[in-house]
Short mmCIF file of C-alpha atoms in Angstrom, two decimals:
data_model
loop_
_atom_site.label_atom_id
_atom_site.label_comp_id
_atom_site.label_asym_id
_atom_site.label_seq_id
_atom_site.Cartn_x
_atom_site.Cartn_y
_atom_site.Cartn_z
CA UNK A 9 -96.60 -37.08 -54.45
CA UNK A 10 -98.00 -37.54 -51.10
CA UNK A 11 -96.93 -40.95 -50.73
CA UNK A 12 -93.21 -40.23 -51.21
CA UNK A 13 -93.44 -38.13 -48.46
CA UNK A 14 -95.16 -40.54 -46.87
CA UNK A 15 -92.42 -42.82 -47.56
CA UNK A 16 -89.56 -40.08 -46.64
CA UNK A 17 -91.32 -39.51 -43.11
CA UNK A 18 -91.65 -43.56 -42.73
CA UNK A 19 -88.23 -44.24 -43.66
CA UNK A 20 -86.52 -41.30 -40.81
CA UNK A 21 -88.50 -43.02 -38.26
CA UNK A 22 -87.01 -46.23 -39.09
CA UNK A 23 -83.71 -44.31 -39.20
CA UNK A 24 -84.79 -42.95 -35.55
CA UNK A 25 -85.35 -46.61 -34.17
CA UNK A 26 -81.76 -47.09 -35.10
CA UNK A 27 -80.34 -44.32 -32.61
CA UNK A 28 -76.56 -44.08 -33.38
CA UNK A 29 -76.87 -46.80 -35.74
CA UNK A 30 -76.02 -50.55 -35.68
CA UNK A 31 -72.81 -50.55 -34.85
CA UNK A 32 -73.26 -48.66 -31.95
CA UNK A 33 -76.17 -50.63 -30.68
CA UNK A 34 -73.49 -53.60 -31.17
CA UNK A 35 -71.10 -51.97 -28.75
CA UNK A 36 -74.07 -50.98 -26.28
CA UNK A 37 -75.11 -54.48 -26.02
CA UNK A 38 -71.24 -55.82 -25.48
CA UNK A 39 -71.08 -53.95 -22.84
CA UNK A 40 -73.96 -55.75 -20.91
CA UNK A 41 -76.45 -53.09 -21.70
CA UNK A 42 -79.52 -52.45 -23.08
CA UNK A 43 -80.53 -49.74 -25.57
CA UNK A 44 -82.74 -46.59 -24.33
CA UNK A 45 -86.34 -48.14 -26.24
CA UNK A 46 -85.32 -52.09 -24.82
CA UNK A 47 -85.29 -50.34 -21.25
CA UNK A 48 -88.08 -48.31 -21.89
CA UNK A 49 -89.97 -51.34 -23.27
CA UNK A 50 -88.74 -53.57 -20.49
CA UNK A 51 -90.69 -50.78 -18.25
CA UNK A 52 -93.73 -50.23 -20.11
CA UNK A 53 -96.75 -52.51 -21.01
CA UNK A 54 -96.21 -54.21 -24.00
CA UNK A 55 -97.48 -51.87 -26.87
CA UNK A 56 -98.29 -48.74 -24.88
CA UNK A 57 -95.56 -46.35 -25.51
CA UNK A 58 -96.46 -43.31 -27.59
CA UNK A 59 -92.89 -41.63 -28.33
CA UNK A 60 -92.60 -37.89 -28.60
CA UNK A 61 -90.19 -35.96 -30.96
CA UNK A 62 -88.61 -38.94 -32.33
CA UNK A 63 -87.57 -36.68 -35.00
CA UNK A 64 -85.99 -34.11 -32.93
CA UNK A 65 -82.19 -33.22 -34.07
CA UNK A 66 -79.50 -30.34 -32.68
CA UNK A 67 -79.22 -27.28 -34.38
CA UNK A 68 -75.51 -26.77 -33.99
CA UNK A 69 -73.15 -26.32 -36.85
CA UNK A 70 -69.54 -25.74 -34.93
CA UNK A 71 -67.09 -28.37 -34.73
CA UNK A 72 -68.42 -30.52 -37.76
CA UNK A 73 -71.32 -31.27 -35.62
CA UNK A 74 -73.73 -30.35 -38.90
CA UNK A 75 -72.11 -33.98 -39.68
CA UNK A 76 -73.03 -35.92 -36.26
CA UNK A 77 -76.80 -35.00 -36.40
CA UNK A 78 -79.09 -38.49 -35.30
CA UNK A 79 -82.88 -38.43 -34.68
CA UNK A 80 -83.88 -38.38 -31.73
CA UNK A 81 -80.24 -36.04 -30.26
CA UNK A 82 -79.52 -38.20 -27.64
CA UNK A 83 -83.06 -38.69 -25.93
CA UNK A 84 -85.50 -41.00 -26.27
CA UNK A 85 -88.75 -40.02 -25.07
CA UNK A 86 -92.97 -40.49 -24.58
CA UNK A 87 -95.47 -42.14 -22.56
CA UNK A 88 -96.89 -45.52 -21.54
CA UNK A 89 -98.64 -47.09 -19.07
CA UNK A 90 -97.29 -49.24 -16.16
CA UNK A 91 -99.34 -52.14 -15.14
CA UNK A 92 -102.34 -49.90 -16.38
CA UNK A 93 -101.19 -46.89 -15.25
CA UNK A 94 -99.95 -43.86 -17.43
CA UNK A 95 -96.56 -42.83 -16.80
CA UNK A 96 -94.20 -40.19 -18.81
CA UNK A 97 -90.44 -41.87 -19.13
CA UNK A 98 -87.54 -40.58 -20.95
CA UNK A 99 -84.24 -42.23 -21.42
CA UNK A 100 -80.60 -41.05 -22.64
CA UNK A 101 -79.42 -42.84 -25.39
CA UNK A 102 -75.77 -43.73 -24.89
CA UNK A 103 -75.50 -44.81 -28.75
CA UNK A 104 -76.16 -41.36 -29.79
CA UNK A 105 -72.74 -38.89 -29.11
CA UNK A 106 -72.55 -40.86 -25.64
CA UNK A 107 -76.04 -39.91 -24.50
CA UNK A 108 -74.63 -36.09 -23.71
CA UNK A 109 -77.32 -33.78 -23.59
CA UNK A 110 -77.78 -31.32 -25.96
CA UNK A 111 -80.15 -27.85 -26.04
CA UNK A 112 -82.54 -29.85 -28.22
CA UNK A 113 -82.32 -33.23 -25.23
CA UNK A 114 -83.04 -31.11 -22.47
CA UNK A 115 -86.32 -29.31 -24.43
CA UNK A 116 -87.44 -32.93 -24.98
CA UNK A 117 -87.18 -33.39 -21.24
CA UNK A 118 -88.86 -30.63 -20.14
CA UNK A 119 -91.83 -30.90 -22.25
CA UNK A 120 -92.33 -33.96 -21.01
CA UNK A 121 -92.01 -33.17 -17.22
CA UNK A 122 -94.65 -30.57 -17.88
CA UNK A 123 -96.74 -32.89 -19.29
CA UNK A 124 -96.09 -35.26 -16.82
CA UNK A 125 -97.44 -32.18 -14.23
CA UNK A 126 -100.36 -31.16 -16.09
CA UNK A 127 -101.70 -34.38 -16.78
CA UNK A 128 -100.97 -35.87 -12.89
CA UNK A 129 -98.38 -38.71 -13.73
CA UNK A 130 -95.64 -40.04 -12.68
CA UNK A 131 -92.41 -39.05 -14.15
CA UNK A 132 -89.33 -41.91 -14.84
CA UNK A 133 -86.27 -41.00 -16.23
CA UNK A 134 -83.28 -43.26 -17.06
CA UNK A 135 -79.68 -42.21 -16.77
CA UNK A 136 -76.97 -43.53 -19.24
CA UNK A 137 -75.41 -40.29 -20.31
CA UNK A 138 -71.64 -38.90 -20.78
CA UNK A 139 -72.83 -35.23 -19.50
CA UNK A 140 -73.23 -32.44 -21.22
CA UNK A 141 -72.46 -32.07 -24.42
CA UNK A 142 -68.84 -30.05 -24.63
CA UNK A 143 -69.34 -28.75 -28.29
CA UNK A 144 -72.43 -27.25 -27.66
CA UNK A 145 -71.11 -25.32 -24.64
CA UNK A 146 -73.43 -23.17 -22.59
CA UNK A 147 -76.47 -23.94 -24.27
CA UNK A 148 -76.03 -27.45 -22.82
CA UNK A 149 -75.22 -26.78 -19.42
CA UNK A 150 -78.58 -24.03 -19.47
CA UNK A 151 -80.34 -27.32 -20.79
CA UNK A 152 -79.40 -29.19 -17.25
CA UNK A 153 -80.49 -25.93 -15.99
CA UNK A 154 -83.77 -26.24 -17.12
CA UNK A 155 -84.22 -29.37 -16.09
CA UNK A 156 -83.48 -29.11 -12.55
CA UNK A 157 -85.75 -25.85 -12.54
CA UNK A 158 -88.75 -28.67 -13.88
CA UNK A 159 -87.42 -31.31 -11.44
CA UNK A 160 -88.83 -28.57 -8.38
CA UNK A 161 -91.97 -27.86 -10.22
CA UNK A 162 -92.64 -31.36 -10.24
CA UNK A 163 -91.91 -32.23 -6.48
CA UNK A 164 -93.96 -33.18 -4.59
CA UNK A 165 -96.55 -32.79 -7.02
CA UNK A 166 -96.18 -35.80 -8.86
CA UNK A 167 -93.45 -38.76 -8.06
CA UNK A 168 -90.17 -38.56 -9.60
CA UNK A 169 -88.06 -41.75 -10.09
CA UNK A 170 -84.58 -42.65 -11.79
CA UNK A 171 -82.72 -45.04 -13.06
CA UNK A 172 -78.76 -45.20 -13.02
CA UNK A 173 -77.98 -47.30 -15.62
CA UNK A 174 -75.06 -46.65 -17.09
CA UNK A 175 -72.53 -43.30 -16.43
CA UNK A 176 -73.81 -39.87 -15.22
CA UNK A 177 -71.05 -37.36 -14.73
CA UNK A 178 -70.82 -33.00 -13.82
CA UNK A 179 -74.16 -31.59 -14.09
CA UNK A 180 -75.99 -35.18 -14.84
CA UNK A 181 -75.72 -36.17 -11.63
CA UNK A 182 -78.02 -33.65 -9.97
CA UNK A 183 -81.15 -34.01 -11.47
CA UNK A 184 -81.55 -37.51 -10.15
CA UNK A 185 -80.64 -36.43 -6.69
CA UNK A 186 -83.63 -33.67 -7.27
CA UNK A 187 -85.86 -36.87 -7.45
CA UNK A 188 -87.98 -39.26 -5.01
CA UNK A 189 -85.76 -42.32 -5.84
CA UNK A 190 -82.90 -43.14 -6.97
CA UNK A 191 -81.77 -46.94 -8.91
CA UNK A 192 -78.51 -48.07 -9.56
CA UNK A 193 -77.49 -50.86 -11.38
CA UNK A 194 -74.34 -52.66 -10.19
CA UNK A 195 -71.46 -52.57 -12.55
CA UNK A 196 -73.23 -50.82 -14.54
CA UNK A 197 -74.66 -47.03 -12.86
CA UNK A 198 -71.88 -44.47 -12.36
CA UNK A 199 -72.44 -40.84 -10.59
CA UNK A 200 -70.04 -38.49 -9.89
CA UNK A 201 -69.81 -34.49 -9.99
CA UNK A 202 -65.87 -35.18 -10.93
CA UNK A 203 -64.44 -38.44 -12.82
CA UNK A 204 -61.36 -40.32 -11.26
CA UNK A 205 -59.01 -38.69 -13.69
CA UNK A 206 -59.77 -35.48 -12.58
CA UNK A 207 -59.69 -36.66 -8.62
CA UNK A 208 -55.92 -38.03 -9.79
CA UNK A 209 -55.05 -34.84 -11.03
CA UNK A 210 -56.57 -32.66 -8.54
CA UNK A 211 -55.75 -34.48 -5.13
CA UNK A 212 -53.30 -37.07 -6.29
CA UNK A 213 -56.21 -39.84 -5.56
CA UNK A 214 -55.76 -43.08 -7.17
CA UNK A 215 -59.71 -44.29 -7.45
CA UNK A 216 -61.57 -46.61 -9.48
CA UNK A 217 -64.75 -45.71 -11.60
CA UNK A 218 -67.14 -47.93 -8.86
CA UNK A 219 -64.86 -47.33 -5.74
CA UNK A 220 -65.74 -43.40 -6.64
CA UNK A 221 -69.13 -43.39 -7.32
CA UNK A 222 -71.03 -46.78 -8.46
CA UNK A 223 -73.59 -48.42 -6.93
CA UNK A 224 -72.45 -49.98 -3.88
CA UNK A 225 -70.97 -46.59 -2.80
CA UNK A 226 -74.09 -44.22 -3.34
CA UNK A 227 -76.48 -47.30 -1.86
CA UNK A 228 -74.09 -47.64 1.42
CA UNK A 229 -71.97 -44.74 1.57
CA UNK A 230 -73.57 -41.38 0.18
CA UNK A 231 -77.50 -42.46 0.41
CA UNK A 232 -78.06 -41.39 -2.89
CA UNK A 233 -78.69 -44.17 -4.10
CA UNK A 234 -82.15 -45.77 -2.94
CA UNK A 235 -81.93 -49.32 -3.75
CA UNK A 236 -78.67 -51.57 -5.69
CA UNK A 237 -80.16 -53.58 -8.46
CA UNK A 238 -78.22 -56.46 -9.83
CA UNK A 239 -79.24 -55.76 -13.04
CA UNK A 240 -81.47 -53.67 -15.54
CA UNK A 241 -84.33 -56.03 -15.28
CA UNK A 242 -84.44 -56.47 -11.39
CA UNK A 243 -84.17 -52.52 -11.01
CA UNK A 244 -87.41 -51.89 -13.46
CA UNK A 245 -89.07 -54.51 -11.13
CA UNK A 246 -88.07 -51.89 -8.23
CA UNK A 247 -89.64 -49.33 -10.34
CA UNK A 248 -92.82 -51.27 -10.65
CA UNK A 249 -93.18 -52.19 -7.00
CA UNK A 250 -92.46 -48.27 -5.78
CA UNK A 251 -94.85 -46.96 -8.46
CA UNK A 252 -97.70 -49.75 -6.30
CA UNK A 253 -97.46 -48.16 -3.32
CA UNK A 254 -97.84 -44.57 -4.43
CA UNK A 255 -100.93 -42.70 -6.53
CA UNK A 256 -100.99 -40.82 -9.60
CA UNK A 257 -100.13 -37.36 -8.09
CA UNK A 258 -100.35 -35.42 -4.95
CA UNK A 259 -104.49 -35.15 -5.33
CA UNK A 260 -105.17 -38.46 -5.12
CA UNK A 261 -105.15 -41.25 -2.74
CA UNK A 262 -102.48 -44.25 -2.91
CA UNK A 263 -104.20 -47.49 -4.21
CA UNK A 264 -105.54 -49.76 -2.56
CA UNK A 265 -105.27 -53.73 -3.16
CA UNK A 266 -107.22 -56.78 -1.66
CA UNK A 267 -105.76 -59.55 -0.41
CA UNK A 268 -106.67 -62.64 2.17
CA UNK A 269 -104.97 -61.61 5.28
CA UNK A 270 -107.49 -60.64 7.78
CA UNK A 271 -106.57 -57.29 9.62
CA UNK A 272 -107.65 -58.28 12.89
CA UNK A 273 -105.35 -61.36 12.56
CA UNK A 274 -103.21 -61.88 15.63
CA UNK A 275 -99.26 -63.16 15.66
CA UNK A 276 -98.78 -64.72 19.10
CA UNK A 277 -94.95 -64.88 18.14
CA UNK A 278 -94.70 -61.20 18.61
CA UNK A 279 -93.77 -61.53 22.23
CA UNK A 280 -91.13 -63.85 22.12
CA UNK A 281 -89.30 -61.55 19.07
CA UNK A 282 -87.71 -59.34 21.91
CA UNK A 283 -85.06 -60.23 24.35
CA UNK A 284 -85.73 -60.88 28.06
CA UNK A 285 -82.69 -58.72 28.51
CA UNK A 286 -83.44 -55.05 27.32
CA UNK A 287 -80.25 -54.60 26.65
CA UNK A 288 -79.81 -56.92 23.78
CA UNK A 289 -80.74 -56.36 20.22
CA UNK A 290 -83.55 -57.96 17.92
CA UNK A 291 -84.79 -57.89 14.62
CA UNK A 292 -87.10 -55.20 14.09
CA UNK A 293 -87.93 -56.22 10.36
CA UNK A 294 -89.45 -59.48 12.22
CA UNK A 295 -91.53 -57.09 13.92
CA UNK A 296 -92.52 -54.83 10.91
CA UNK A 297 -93.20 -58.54 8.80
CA UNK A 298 -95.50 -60.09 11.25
CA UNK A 299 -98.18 -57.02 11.09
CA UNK A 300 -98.26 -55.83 7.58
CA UNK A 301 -100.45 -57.82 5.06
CA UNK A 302 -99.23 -60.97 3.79
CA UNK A 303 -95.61 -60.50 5.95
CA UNK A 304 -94.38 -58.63 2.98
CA UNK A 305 -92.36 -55.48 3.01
CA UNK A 306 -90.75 -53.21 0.34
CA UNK A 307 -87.50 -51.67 2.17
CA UNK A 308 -85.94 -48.61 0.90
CA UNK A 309 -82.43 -47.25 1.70
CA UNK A 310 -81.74 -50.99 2.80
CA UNK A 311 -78.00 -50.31 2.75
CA UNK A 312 -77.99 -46.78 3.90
CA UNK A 313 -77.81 -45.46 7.60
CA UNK A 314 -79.38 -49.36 8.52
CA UNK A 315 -79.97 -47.96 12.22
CA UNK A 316 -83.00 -46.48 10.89
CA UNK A 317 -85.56 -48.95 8.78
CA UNK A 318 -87.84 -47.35 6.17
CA UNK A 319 -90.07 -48.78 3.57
CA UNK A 320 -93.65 -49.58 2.78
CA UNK A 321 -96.21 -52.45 3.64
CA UNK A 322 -99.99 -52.06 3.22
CA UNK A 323 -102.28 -52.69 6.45
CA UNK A 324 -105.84 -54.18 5.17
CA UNK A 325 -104.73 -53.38 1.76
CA UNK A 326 -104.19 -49.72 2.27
CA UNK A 327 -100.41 -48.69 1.15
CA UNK A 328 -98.29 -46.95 4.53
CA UNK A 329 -94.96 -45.83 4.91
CA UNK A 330 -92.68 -47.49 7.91
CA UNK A 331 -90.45 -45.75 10.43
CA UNK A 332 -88.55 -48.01 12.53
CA UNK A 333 -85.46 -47.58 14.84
CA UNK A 334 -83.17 -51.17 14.23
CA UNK A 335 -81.71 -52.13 17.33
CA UNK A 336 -79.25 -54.50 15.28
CA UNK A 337 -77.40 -51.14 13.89
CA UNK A 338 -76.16 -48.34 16.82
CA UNK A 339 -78.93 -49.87 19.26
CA UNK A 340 -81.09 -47.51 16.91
CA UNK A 341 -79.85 -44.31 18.00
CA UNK A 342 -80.42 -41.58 15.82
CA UNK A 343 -77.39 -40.35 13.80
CA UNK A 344 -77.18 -37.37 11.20
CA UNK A 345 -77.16 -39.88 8.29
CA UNK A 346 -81.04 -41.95 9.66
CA UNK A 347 -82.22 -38.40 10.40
CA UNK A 348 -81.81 -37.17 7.09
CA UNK A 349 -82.95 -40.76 5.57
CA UNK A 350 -86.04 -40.71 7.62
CA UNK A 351 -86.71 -37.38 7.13
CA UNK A 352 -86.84 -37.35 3.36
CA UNK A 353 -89.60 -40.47 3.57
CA UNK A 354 -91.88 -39.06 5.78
CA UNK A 355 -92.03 -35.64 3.79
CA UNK A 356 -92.08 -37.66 0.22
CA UNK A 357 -95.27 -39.56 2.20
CA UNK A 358 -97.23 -36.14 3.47
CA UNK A 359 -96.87 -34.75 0.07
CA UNK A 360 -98.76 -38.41 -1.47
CA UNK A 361 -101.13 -38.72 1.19
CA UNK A 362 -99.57 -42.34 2.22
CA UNK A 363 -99.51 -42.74 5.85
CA UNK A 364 -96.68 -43.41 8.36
CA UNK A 365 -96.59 -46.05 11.13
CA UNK A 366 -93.43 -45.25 13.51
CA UNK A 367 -92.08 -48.41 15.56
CA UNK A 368 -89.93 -46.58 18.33
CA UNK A 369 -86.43 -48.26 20.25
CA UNK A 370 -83.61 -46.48 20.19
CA UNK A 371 -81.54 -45.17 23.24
CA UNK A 372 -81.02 -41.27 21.73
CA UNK A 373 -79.35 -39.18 19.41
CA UNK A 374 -75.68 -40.78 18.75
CA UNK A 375 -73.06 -39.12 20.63
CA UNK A 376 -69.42 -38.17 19.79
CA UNK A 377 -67.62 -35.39 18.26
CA UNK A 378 -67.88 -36.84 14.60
CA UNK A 379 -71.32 -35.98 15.19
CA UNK A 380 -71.28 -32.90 16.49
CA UNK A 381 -68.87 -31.51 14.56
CA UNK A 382 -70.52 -32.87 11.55
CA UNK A 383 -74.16 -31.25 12.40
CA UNK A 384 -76.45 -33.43 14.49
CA UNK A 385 -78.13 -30.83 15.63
CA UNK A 386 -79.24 -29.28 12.03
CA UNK A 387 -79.44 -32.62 10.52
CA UNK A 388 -81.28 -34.23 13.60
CA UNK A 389 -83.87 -31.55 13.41
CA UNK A 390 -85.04 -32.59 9.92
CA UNK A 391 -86.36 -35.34 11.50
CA UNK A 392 -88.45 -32.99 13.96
CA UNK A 393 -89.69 -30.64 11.08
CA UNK A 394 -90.92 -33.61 9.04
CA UNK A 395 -93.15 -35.19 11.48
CA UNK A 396 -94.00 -31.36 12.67
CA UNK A 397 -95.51 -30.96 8.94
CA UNK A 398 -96.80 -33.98 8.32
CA UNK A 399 -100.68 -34.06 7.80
CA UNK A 400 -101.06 -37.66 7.12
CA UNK A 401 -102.69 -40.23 9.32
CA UNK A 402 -99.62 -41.44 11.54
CA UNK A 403 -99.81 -43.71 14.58
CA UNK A 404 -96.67 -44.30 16.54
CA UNK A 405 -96.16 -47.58 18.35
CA UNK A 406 -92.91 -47.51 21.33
CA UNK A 407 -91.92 -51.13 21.68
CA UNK A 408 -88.65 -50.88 23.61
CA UNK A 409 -86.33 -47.50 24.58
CA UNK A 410 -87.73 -43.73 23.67
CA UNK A 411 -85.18 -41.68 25.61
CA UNK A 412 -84.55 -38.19 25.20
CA UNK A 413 -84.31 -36.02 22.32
CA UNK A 414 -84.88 -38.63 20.16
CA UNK A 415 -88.08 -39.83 22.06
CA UNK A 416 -89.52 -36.23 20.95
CA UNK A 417 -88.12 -37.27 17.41
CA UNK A 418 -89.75 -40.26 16.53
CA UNK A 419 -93.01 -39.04 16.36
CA UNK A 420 -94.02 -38.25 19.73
CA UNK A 421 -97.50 -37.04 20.71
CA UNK A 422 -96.75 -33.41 20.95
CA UNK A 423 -95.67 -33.41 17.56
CA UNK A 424 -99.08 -34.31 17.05
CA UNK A 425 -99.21 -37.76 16.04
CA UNK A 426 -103.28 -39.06 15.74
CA UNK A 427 -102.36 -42.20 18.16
CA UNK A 428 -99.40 -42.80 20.51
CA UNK A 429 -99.13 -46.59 21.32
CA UNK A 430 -96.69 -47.98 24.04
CA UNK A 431 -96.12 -52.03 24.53
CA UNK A 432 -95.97 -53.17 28.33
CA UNK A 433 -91.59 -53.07 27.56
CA UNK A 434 -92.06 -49.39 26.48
CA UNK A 435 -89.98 -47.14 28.80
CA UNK A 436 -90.10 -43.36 27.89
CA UNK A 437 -87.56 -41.07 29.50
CA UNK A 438 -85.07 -38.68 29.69
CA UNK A 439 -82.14 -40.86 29.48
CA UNK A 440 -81.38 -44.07 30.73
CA UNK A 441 -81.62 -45.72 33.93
CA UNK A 442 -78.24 -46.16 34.46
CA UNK A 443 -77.11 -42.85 33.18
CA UNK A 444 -80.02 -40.94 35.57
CA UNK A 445 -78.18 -42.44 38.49
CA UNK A 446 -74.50 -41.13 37.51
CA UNK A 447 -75.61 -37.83 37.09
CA UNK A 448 -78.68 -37.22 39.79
CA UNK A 449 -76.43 -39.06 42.82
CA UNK A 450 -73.00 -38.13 41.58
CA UNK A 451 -71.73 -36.72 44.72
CA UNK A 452 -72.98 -39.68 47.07
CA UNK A 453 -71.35 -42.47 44.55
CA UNK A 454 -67.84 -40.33 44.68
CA UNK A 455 -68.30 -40.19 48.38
CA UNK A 456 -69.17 -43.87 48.60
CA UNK A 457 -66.86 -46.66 49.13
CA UNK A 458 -68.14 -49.11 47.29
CA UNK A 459 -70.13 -47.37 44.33
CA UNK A 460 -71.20 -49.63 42.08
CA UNK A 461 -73.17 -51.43 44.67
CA UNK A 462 -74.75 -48.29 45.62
CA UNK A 463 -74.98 -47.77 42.07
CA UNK A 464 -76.92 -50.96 42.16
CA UNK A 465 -79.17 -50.11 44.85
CA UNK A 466 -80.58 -46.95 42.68
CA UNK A 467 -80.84 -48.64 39.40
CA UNK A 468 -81.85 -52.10 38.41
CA UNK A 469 -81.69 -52.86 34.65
CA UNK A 470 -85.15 -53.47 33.28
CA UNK A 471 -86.01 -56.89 31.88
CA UNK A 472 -87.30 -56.85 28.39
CA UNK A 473 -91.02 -58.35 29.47
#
């Protein structure tokens, strides 16, 4: 007697491993994807993923759905461990009803976030869902509800990560904006709050499915996208690397790795990286490579608001966050799009005790009425509150221009910064040279008749060494 119900109970979790059966696996795999368990076991170690509710099925009976029930509703969910370290993961399972999410999904999701918070581990989610589930009406969209309400409890208590891999539509989309990071796969990761069709219909728009909201667009365009993968294996390897750089949870310290690069080793090809001529722009990545361990660093929001660089390194094996105005994008002024984009690293950093190194050159806050009009001033001052409540080591290091408003920005000593550094090209000011003179002796250059070589007399352009 036992034994058949043994058998019964072995035989629906075989049925469970199938998801929407084999056909539909067929037509996941045509389209260049994996299934929800061959991404979750591309992520995990091999062997260590303990599934929860693998049995779990909707309770809804409207709409014939009493004959579309499927273990497992959409949602494939558990625990492993990541290069040794446990992790909770879920992952929407576009074989089942299109991945929507049902009542039943989202309670799968939850309980695992709170797990995920009560235990102190990471939490990964992966995205390849058709929204919520229309038959099931309310109770579905309360389910997205729920999970955005666990998405807060978990911030900035234990890191949050996605990964786009397939579409994400309506309420979908928010959740992974509610997270640390964000991975899209190319081709392949969709996000929109509306779908073209309804864009055509609504505004007359003729758009494409990636013109609207794939990868390329959220990486470049929107920022909501943290890094572009090429495809589902490359973007777990992003979700490997971020996971090195960051501990468990917010009570513990990042890890820290040995290696053979000696921290008091010196790069004499620093000084010929910038340009005689201040006024010319340089690579500040070859600046950022030549004094982090082993030249190697992890970017993030490569494509997005590139005036601003952010990313981490480790310095004598000890994981830190980077800060760095690019003086190949906008001369590195400050724009609303880099102050939000730096301002959302440093504060995920302060709440996992990882700290931030600031490389300063940049000319200001970026001018214009887009700007303005557009909210520099309350974006721009995200940047100000971040480094205001950050309570992580940070040392700040001006290599070039610090002018202005955005001098104060970039993690200036009265924001209270631990250590201010300054190389000998380091000019700190108001504003520029040049602009000084035009407004301080504006009356004797309109009076003068020849002003530009009074203008010359005032101001000399600084040399970069």
């Amino acid at each position: 007697m036992h034994s058949k119900k043994i058998d019964e109970h072995t035989k629906k979790h075989g049925t469970a491993l199938l998801g929407g059966g084999q056909d539909r696996i067929k037509a996941q795999h045509e389209k260049g994807k994996l299934t929800a368990r061959e991404r979750i076991g591309l992520l995990l170690d091999e062997g260590t993923f303990t599934e929860i509710d693998p049995l779990a099925t909707h309770h809804y009976h409207e709409y014939d759905m009493q004959k579309k029930k499927f273990f497992t509703d959409g949602v494939v969910g558990g625990y492993g461990t990541v290069r040794g370290r446990q992790v909770f993961v879920f992952a929407y399972d576009f074989t089942v009803l299109g991945g929507t999410l049902s009542r039943m999904g989202s309670k799968k999701i939850t309980k695992l976030m709170r797990h995920a918070v009560k235990t102190g581990c990471p939490i990964i989610g992966i995205m390849d869902s058709g929204g919520a589930r229309i038959q099931e009406g309310i109770m579905s969209l309360d389910g997205f509800a729920d999970i955005f309400y666990h998405n807060q409890m978990a911030s900035g208590v234990v890191p949050q990560i996605t990964a786009s891999i397939g579409p994400s539509a309506g309420g979908s989309v928010y959740s992974p904006a509610m997270t640390d990071f964000v991975i899209m796969v190319e081709k392949v990761g969709t996000m929109f709050v509306t779908g073209p069709d309804v864009v055509k219909t609504v505004l007359g728009e003729e758009i494409s499915f990636d013109e609207l909201g794939g990868a390329m667009t959220h990486g470049s365009k929107s920022g909501v996208a943290h890094f572009v993968a090429q495809n589902e294996y490359e973007c777990m390897d992003y979700i490997k690397e971020l996971l090195s750089f960051m501990p468990q949870n917010n009570s513990q310290e990042p890890p820290v790795n040995s290696n053979d690069d000696d921290p008091n080793r010196l790069d004499h090809g620093l000084i010929n990286i910038l340009p005689e001529n201040a006024q010319e722009p340089y690579d500040m990545k070859e600046i950022i490579t030549s004094i982090v361990d082993n030249h190697k660093f992890f970017e993030v929001h490569k494509l997005f608001a590139p005036n601003i660089i952010v990313g981490y390194a480790r310095m004598n094996g000890q994981a830190v966050g980077i800060v760095a105005n690019n003086p190949m994008h906008l001369a590195g002024a400050l724009d609303i799009d880099s102050s939000n984009k730096a301002a959302r690293f440093i504060r995920f950093n302060d709440s996992f005790n990882i700290p931030i190194i600031t490389l300063v050159d940049t000319p200001g806050y970026m001018p214009g009425s887009h700007q303005e009009h557009n909210g520099i001033i309350r974006h721009g001052s995200k940047l100000l509150y971040a480094y205001c409540e950050a309570t992580v080591p940070r040392i700040t290091l001006v290599l070039g221009k610090a002018y202005g408003g955005a001098y104060i920005a970039m993690g200036s000593k009265n924001l209270r910064t631990d250590i201010n550094y300054a190389w000998p090209t380091a000019r700190c000011a108001v504003l520029g040279g040049e602009a000084a003179v035009n407004i301080m002796y504006r009356k004797d250059l309109a009076s003068s008749d020849d002003p530009e070589s009074l203008k010359k007399q005032l101001w000399q352009p600084p040399t970069g060494q």
